Coordinates of C-alpha atoms and ligand atoms in Angstrom, one line a residue:
X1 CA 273.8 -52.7 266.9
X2 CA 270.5 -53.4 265.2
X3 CA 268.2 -51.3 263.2
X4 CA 265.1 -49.6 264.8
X5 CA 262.7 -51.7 262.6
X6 CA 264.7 -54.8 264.2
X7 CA 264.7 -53.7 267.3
X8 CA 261.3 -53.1 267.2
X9 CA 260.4 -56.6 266.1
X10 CA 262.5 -58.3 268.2
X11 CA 260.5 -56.6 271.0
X12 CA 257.4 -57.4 269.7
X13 CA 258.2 -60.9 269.0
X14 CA 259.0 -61.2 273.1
X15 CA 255.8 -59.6 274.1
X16 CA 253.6 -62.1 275.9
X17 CA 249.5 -62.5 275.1
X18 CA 248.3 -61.8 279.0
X19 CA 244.9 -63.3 280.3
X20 CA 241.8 -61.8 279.8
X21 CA 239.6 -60.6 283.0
X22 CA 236.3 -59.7 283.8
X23 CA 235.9 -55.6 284.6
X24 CA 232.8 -54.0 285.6
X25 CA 231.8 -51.2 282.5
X26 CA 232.9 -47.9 285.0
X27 CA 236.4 -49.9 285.5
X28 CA 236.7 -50.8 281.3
X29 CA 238.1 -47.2 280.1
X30 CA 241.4 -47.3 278.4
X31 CA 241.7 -51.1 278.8
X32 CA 242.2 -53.9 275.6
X33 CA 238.7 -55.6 275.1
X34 CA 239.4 -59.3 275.1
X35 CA 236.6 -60.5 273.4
X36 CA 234.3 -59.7 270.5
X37 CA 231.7 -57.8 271.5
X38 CA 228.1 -59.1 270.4
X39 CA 225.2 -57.4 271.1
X40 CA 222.1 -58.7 273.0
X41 CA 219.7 -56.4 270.9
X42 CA 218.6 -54.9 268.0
X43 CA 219.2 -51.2 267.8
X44 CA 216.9 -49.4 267.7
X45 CA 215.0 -52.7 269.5
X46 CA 212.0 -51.4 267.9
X47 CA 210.7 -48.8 265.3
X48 CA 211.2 -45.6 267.0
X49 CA 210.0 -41.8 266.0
X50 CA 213.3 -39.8 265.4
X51 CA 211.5 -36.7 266.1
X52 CA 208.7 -34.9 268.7
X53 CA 205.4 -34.9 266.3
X54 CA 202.7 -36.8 264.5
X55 CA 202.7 -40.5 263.6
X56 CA 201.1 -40.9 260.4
X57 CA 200.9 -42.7 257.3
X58 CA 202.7 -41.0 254.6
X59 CA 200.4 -41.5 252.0
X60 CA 197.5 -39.3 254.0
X61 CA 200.0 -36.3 253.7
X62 CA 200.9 -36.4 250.0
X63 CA 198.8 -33.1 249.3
X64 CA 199.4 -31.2 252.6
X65 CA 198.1 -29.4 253.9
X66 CA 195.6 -32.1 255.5
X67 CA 193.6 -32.1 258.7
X68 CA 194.3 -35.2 260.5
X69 CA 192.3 -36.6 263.7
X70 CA 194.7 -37.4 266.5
X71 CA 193.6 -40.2 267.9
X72 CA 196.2 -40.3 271.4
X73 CA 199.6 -40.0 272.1
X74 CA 202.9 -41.8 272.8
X75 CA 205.1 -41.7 274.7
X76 CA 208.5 -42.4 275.0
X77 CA 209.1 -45.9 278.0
X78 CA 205.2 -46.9 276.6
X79 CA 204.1 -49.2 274.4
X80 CA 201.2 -47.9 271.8
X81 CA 197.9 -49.3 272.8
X82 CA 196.9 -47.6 269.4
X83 CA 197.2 -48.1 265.5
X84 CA 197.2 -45.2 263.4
X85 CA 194.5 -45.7 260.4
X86 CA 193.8 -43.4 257.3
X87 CA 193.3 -40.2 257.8
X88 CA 194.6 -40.7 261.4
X89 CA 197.6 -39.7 263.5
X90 CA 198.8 -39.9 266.9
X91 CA 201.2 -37.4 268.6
X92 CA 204.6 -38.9 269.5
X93 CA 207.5 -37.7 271.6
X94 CA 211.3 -38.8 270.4
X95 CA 212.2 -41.8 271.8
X96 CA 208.8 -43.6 271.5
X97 CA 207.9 -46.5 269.7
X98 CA 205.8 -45.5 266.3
X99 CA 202.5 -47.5 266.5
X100 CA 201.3 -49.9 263.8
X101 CA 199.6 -48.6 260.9
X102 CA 201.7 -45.3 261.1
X103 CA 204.9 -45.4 258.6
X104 CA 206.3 -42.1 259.1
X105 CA 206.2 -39.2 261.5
X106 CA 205.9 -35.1 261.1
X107 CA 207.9 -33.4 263.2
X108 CA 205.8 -31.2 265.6
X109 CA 207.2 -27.6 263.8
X110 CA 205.3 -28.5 260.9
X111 CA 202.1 -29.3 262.3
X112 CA 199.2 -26.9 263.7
X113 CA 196.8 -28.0 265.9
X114 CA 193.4 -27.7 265.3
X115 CA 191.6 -28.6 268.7
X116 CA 192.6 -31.3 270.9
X117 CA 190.8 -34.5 268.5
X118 CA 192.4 -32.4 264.6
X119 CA 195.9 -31.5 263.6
X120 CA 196.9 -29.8 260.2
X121 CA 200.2 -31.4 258.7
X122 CA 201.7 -28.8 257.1
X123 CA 204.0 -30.8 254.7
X124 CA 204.0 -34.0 253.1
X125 CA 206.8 -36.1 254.5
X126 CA 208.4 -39.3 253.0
X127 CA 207.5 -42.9 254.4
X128 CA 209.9 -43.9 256.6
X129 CA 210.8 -40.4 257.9
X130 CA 212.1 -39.4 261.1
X131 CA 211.6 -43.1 262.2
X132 CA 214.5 -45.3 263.4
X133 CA 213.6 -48.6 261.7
X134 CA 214.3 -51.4 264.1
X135 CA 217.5 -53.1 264.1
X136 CA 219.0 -50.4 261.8
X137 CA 221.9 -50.0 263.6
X138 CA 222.9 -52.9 265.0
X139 CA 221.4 -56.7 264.9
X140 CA 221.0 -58.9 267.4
X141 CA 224.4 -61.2 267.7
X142 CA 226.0 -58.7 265.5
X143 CA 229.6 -58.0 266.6
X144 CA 229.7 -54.1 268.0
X145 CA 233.2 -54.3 269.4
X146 CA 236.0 -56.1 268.2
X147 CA 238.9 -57.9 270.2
X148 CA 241.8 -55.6 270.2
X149 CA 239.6 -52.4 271.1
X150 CA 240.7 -50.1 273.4
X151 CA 238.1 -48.9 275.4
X152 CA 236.8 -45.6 274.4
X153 CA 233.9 -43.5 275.6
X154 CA 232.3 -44.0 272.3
X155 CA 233.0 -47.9 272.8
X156 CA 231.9 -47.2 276.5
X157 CA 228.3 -46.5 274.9
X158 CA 228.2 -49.5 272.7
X159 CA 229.0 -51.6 275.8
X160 CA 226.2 -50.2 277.6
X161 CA 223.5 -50.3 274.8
X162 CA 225.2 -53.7 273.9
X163 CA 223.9 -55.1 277.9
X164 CA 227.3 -55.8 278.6
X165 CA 227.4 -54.4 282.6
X166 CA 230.8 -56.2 282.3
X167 CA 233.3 -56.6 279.8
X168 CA 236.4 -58.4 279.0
X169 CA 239.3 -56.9 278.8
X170 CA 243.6 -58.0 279.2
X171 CA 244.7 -58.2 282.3
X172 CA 247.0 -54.7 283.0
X173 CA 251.0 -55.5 282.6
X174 CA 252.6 -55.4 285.9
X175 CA 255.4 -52.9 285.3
X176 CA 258.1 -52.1 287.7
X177 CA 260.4 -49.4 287.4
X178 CA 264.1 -48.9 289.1
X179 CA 265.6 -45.5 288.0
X180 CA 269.6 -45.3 288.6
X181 CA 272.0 -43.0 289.5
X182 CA 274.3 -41.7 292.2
X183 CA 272.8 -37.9 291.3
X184 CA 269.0 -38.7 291.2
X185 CA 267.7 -37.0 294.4
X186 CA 263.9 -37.0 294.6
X187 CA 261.2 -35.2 293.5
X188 CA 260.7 -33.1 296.7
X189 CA 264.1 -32.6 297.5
X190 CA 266.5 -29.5 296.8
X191 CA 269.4 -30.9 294.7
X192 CA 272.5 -30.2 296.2
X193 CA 275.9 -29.9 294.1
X194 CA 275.9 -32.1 291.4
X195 CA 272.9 -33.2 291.7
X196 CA 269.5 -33.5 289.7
X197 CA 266.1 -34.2 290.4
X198 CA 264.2 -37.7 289.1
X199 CA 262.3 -37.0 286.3
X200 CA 262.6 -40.3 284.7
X201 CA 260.8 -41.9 287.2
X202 CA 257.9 -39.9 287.1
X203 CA 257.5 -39.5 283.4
X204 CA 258.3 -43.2 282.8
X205 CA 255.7 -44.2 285.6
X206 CA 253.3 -42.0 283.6
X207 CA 253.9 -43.1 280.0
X208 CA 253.5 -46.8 281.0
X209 CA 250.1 -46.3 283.0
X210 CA 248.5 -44.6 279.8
X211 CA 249.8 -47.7 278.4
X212 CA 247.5 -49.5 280.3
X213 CA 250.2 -50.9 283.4
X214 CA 249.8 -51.3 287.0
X215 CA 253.1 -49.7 287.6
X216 CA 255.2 -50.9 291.2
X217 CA 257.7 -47.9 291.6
X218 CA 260.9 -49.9 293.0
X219 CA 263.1 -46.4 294.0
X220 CA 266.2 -45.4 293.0
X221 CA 269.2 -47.4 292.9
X222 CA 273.0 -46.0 293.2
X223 CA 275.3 -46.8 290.5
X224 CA 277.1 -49.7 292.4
X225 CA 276.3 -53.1 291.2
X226 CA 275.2 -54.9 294.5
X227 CA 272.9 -52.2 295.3
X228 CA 271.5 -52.5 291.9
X229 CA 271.2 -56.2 291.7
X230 CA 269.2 -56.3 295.4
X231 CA 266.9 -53.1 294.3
X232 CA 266.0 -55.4 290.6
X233 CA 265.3 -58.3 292.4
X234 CA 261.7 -57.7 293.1
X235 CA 261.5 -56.4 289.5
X236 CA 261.5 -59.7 288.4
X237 CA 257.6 -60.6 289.5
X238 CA 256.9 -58.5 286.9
X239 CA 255.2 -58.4 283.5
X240 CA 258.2 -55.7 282.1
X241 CA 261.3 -54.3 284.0
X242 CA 261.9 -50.9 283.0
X243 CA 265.3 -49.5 284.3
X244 CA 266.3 -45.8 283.8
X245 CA 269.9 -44.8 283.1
X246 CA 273.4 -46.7 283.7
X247 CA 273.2 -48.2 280.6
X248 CA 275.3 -46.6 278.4
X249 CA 279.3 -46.6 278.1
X250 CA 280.3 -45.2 281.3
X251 CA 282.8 -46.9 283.7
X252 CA 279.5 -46.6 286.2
X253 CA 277.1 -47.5 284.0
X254 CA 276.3 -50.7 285.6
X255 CA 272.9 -52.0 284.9
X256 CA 274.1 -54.2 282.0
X257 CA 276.1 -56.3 284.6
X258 CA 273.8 -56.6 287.3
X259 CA 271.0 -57.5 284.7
X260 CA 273.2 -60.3 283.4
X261 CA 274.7 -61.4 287.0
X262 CA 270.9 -61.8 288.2
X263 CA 270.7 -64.0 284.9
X264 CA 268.9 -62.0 281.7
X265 CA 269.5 -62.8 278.0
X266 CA 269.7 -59.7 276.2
X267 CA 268.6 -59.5 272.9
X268 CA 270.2 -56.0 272.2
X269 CA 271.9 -53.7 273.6
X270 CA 272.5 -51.2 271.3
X271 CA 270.1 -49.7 268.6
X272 CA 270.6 -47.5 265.6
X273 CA 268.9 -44.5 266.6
X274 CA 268.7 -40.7 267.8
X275 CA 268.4 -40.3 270.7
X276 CA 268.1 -43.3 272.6
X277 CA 271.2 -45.4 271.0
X278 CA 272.1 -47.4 274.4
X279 CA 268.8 -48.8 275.2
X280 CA 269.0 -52.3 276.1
X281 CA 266.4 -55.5 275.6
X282 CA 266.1 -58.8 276.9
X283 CA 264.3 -60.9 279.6
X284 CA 264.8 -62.4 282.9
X285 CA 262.6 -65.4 283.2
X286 CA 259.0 -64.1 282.2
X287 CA 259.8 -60.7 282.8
X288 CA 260.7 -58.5 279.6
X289 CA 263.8 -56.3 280.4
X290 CA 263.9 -52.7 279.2
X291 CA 267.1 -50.8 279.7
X292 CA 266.7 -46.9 279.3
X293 CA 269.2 -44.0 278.2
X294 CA 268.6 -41.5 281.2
X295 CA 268.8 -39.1 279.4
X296 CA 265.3 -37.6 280.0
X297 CA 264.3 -37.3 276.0
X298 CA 266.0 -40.5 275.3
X299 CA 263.8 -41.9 278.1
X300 CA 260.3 -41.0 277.1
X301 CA 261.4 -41.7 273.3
X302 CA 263.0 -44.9 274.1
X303 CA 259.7 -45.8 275.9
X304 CA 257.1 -44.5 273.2
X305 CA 258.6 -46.3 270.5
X306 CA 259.3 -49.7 271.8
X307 CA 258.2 -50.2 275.8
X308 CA 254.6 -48.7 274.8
X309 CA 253.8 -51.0 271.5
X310 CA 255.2 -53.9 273.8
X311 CA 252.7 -53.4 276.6
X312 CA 250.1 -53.0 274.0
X313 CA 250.6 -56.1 272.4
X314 CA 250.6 -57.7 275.7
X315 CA 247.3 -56.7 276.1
X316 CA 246.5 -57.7 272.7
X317 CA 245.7 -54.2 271.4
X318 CA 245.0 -54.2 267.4
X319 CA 246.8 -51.1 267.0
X320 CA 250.5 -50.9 268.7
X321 CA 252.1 -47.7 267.4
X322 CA 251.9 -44.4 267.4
X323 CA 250.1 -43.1 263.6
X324 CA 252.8 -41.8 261.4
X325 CA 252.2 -38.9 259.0
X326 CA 254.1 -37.0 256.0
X327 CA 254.3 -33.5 256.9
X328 CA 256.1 -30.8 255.3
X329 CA 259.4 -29.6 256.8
X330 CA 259.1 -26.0 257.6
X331 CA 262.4 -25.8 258.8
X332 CA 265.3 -27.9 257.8
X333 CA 267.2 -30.2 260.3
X334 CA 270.7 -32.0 259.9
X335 CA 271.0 -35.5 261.0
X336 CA 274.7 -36.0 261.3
X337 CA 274.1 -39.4 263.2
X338 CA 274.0 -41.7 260.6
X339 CA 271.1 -43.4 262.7
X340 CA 267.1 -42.7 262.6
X341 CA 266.8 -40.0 264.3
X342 CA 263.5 -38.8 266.3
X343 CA 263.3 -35.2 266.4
X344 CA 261.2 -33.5 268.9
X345 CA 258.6 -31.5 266.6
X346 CA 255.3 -29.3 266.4
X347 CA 253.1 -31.1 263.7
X348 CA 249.9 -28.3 262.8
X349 CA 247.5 -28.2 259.8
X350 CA 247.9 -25.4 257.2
X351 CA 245.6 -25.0 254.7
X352 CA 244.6 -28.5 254.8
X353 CA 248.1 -30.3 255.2
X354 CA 249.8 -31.4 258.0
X355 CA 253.4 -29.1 258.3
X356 CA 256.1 -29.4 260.8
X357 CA 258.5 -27.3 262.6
X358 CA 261.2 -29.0 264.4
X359 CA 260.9 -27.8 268.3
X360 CA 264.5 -25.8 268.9
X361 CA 265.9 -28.4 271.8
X362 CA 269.4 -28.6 273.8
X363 CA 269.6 -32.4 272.8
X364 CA 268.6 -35.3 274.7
X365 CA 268.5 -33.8 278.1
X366 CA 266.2 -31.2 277.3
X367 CA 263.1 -32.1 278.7
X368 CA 262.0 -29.1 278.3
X369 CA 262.0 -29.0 275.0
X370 CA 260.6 -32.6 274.3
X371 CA 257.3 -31.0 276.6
X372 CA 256.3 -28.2 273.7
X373 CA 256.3 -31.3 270.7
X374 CA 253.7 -33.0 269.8
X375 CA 255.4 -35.2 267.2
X376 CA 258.7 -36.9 266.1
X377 CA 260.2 -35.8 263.0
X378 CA 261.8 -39.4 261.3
X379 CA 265.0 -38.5 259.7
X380 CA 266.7 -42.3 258.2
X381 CA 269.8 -43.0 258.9
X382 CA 270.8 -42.3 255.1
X383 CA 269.7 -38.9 254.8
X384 CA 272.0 -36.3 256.5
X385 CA 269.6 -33.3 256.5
X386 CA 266.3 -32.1 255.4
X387 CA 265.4 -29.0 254.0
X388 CA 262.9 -27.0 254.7
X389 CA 259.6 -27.5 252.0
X390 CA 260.9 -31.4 251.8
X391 CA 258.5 -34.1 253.1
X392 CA 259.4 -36.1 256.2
X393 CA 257.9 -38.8 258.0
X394 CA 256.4 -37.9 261.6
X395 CA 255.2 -40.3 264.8
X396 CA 252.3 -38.3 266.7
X397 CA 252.8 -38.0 270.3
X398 CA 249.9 -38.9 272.8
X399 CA 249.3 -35.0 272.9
X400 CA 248.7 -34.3 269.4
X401 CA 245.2 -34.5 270.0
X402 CA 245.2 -32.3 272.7
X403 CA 247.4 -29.3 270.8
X404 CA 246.0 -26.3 270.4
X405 CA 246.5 -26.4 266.6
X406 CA 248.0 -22.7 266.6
X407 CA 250.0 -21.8 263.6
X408 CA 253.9 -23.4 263.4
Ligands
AMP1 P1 272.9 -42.3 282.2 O1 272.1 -42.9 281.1 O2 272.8 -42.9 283.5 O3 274.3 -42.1 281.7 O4 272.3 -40.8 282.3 C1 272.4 -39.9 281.3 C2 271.9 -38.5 281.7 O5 270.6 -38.6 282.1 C3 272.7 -38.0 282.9 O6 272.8 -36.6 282.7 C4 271.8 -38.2 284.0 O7 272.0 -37.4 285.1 C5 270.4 -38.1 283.5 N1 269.5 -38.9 284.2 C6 269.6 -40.2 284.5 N2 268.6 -40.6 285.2 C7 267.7 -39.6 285.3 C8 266.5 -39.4 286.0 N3 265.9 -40.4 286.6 N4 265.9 -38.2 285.9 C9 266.5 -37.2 285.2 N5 267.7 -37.3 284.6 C10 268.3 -38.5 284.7
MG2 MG1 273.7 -42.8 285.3

C-alpha cells in the first residue's frame, strides 16, 4: 500500500512527454501549447487614439477652454496623411492611428464643435492621454504564451493578435477505456434483476476528454479472465488504459490477472486513500495502465486525482492538479479510515472566505451525491474527524467555476 503523495509521483514519474503538432487556431482550444509563443508585432503596432475625439497636442489645451481648427479626420484602417500643429487638431475615431505632431487626444464628450474647420476643447487633458503608445503591450519577439499553456479563449486572442493562424500544441493522449462487470448493462438498456447501468464508462470517457484525450471506448468486458484479456488487447495501442471495476478483492475481480497475464508491471496496486483504495498502476509496454475501483465515486475520484494530472503531464501542461484551498469546515466529518480521505463537498465564499459543507452522500456508490459537490474535502490519514469551524484542505472540482455560489 503506498501513500497518495507516492502514488501520485510514481504516476507522474511514468507519464510520457508526447510530440508536439501543428493545429489550426479554431482547432487549439483546450489543448497544451507546445511552444513559446512570440509575437510577430508590437501591440499596439502603432500609436493609437484610445478614444472617439480630437488629436491634439496637450500643451494647446492647458487653459481650456480653447478653440482649435480641425484640420481632417482619421480614421480607424487609414493611415494619417496629416500632422497636427499648434493650435490644431484633427478628429479621430478609436482605433485609428494618432498623427504626428498630436500627443494626446480629447475624447469627443468633452469637445463642442464650432463649425466644420473650429472645435472648443472643453478640458485640458494630459500628454499621452487616451493614446495606446506603440508597443505598450507587447514587443515584437516578446514571448506572449508560454509552453505549458492550455489554450484558453483569452490565450485564443493573443494567438490571433500574435499572427499565429496555427499553433503548437501536444499531441492528444490516445485513451482507451474497457469497463468490467458481469452486471454493467448499457446505457439504453432497462437493467434487469441484478443489474446496473454503465455509468463508469460514460463519466470516465468524459473526464479524460476534458483532459484533453482522444478516447477509443473498448465496451464492456464480463468478469471472466479470457474475455477480459481479448477485450484489453487493443487497449494496448494506446497512450493510457483505463479499466473500470474488477480490481478490488473479490473472487471475480479479475483485471489484475489478466493485466499481468497479457504482461504489465504494476507499480501499485493498492493506495492509502478514501475512496478509491484498490486502484491499480502500472504499464504494458508504452501504454500506462490505470486500474479503477467501480465504484462510481471511487471512479471519477480515482481519475481526477491521478489519471487527469497524468494526461496532463503528457501533454506537457505547466499546471497538473486540481487548486487546493483551506476552507472552513461548516460541518464536521469523521474519517474513521485511517487513509486520506476525499470527501465529496460544496466549497462557497462567505463573507470573503472560502467555507465548506461536506455534501450528505451514501458512500462510494453514490453518484448522486458526488454530482451536487464541487470540491473534495482532504481529511489525512492521522486525523480521525474534523469539527465543524476547523480548517481543512479542499481540491476544486472542474465545476467549481461553474457553481452557482449560493449560500452552504
Ligand atoms: P467492482 O470494483 O467491480 O468491485 O465494482 C464496485 C461497484 O461498482 C459495484 O457495485 C459495481 O456494480 C459498481 N460498478 C462497477 N462498474 C460500474 C460501472 N461501469 N458503472 C456503474 N457502476 C459500476
Ligand atoms: Mg466488478
Amino acid at each position: 500500500m503506498v501513500s497518495f503523495e507516492e502514488a501520485l509521483a510514481i504516476v507522474l514519474a511514468e507519464a510520457p512527454a508526447l510530440p508536439g503538432e501543428e493545429v489550426a487556431l479554431e482547432d487549439a482550444l483546450s489543448r497544451v501549447l507546445a511552444e513559446d509563443v512570440l509575437s510577430d508585432t508590437d501591440l499596439p503596432p502603432f500609436d493609437r487614439a484610445a478614444m472617439d475625439g480630437y488629436a491634439l497636442r496637450a500643451d494647446d489645451v492647458a487653459g481650456a477652454p480653447v478653440a482649435l481648427d480641425v484640420i481632417g479626420e482619421v480614421r480607424a484602417g487609414q493611415w494619417p496623411d496629416l500632422a497636427v500643429g499648434p493650435g490644431q487638431a484633427a478628429r479621430i475615431m478609436t482605433g485609428a492611428p494618432v498623427p504626428p505632431g498630436a500627443d494626446a487626444v480629447q475624447q469627443v464628450e468633452r469637445t463642442q464643435p464650432l463649425d466644420e474647420f473650429r472645435v472648443t476643447i472643453l478640458a485640458p487633458v494630459a500628454p499621452g492621454a487616451n493614446v495606446a503608445p506603440r508597443a505598450s503591450e507587447v514587443r515584437k519577439g516578446d514571448v506572449v504564451l508560454a509552453r505549458g499553456r492550455v489554450v484558453d479563449p483569452a490565450a485564443i486572442a493573443v494567438l490571433a493578435a500574435a499572427g499565429k493562424a496555427r499553433a503548437r500544441v501536444s499531441r492528444r493522449p490516445v485513451v482507451a477505456i474497457l469497463v468490467t462487470g458481469d452486471e454493467i448493462v448499457d446505457v439504453a438498456a432497462v437493467p434487469g434483476p441484478g443489474q446496473i447501468r454503465n455509468s463508469n464508462g460514460p463519466s470516465v470517457a468524459a473526464q479524460a476528454r476534458l483532459a484533453g484525450a482522444d478516447v477509443r471506448l473498448l465496451g464492456v468486458a464480463p468478469d471472466r479472465q479470457e474475455a477480459l484479456e481479448a477485450a484489453l488487447r487493443p487497449g494496448l495501442a494506446a497512450d493510457a488504459l483505463v479499466v473500470s471495476g474488477g480490481v478490488s478483492a473479490g473472487d471475480y475481480d479479475l483485471v489484475e490477472p489478466a493485466l499481468l497475464d497479457l504482461g504489465a508491471r504494476f507499480l501499485f496496486t493498492k493506495v492509502a486513500i478514501k475512496p478509491g483504495a484498490p486502484l491499480v498502476f502500472g504499464r504494458l509496454g508504452e501504454t500506462l495502465v490505470f486500474g479503477l475501483p467501480g465504484n462510481p465515486v471511487s471512479a471519477q475520484v480515482t481519475f481526477d486525482l491521478f489519471v487527469r494530472p497524468a494526461l496532463l503531464k503528457m501533454q506537457g501542461a505547466r499546471v497538473l492538479e486540481r487548486p487546493r484551498v483551506s476552507v472552513e469546515l461548516r460541518e464536521g466529518v469523521k474519517n474513521r479510515s485511517g487513509r486520506k480521505s476525499h470527501l465529496p463537498a460544496r466549497v462557497a465564499f462567505d463573507a470573503g472566505r472560502l467555507v465548506a459543507r461536506p455534501v450528505r452522500s451514501m458512500g462510494s456508490g453514490d453518484l448522486a451525491a458526488h454530482a451536487r459537490a464541487n470540491a473534495l474535502v482532504v481529511i489525512e490519514a492521522d486525523r480521525p474527524q474534523a469539527r465543524a469551524g476547523e480548517t481543512a484542505e479542499a481540491v476544486l472540482l472542474g465545476n467549481f467555476l461553474e457553481d452557482d455560489g449560493a449560500p452552504l
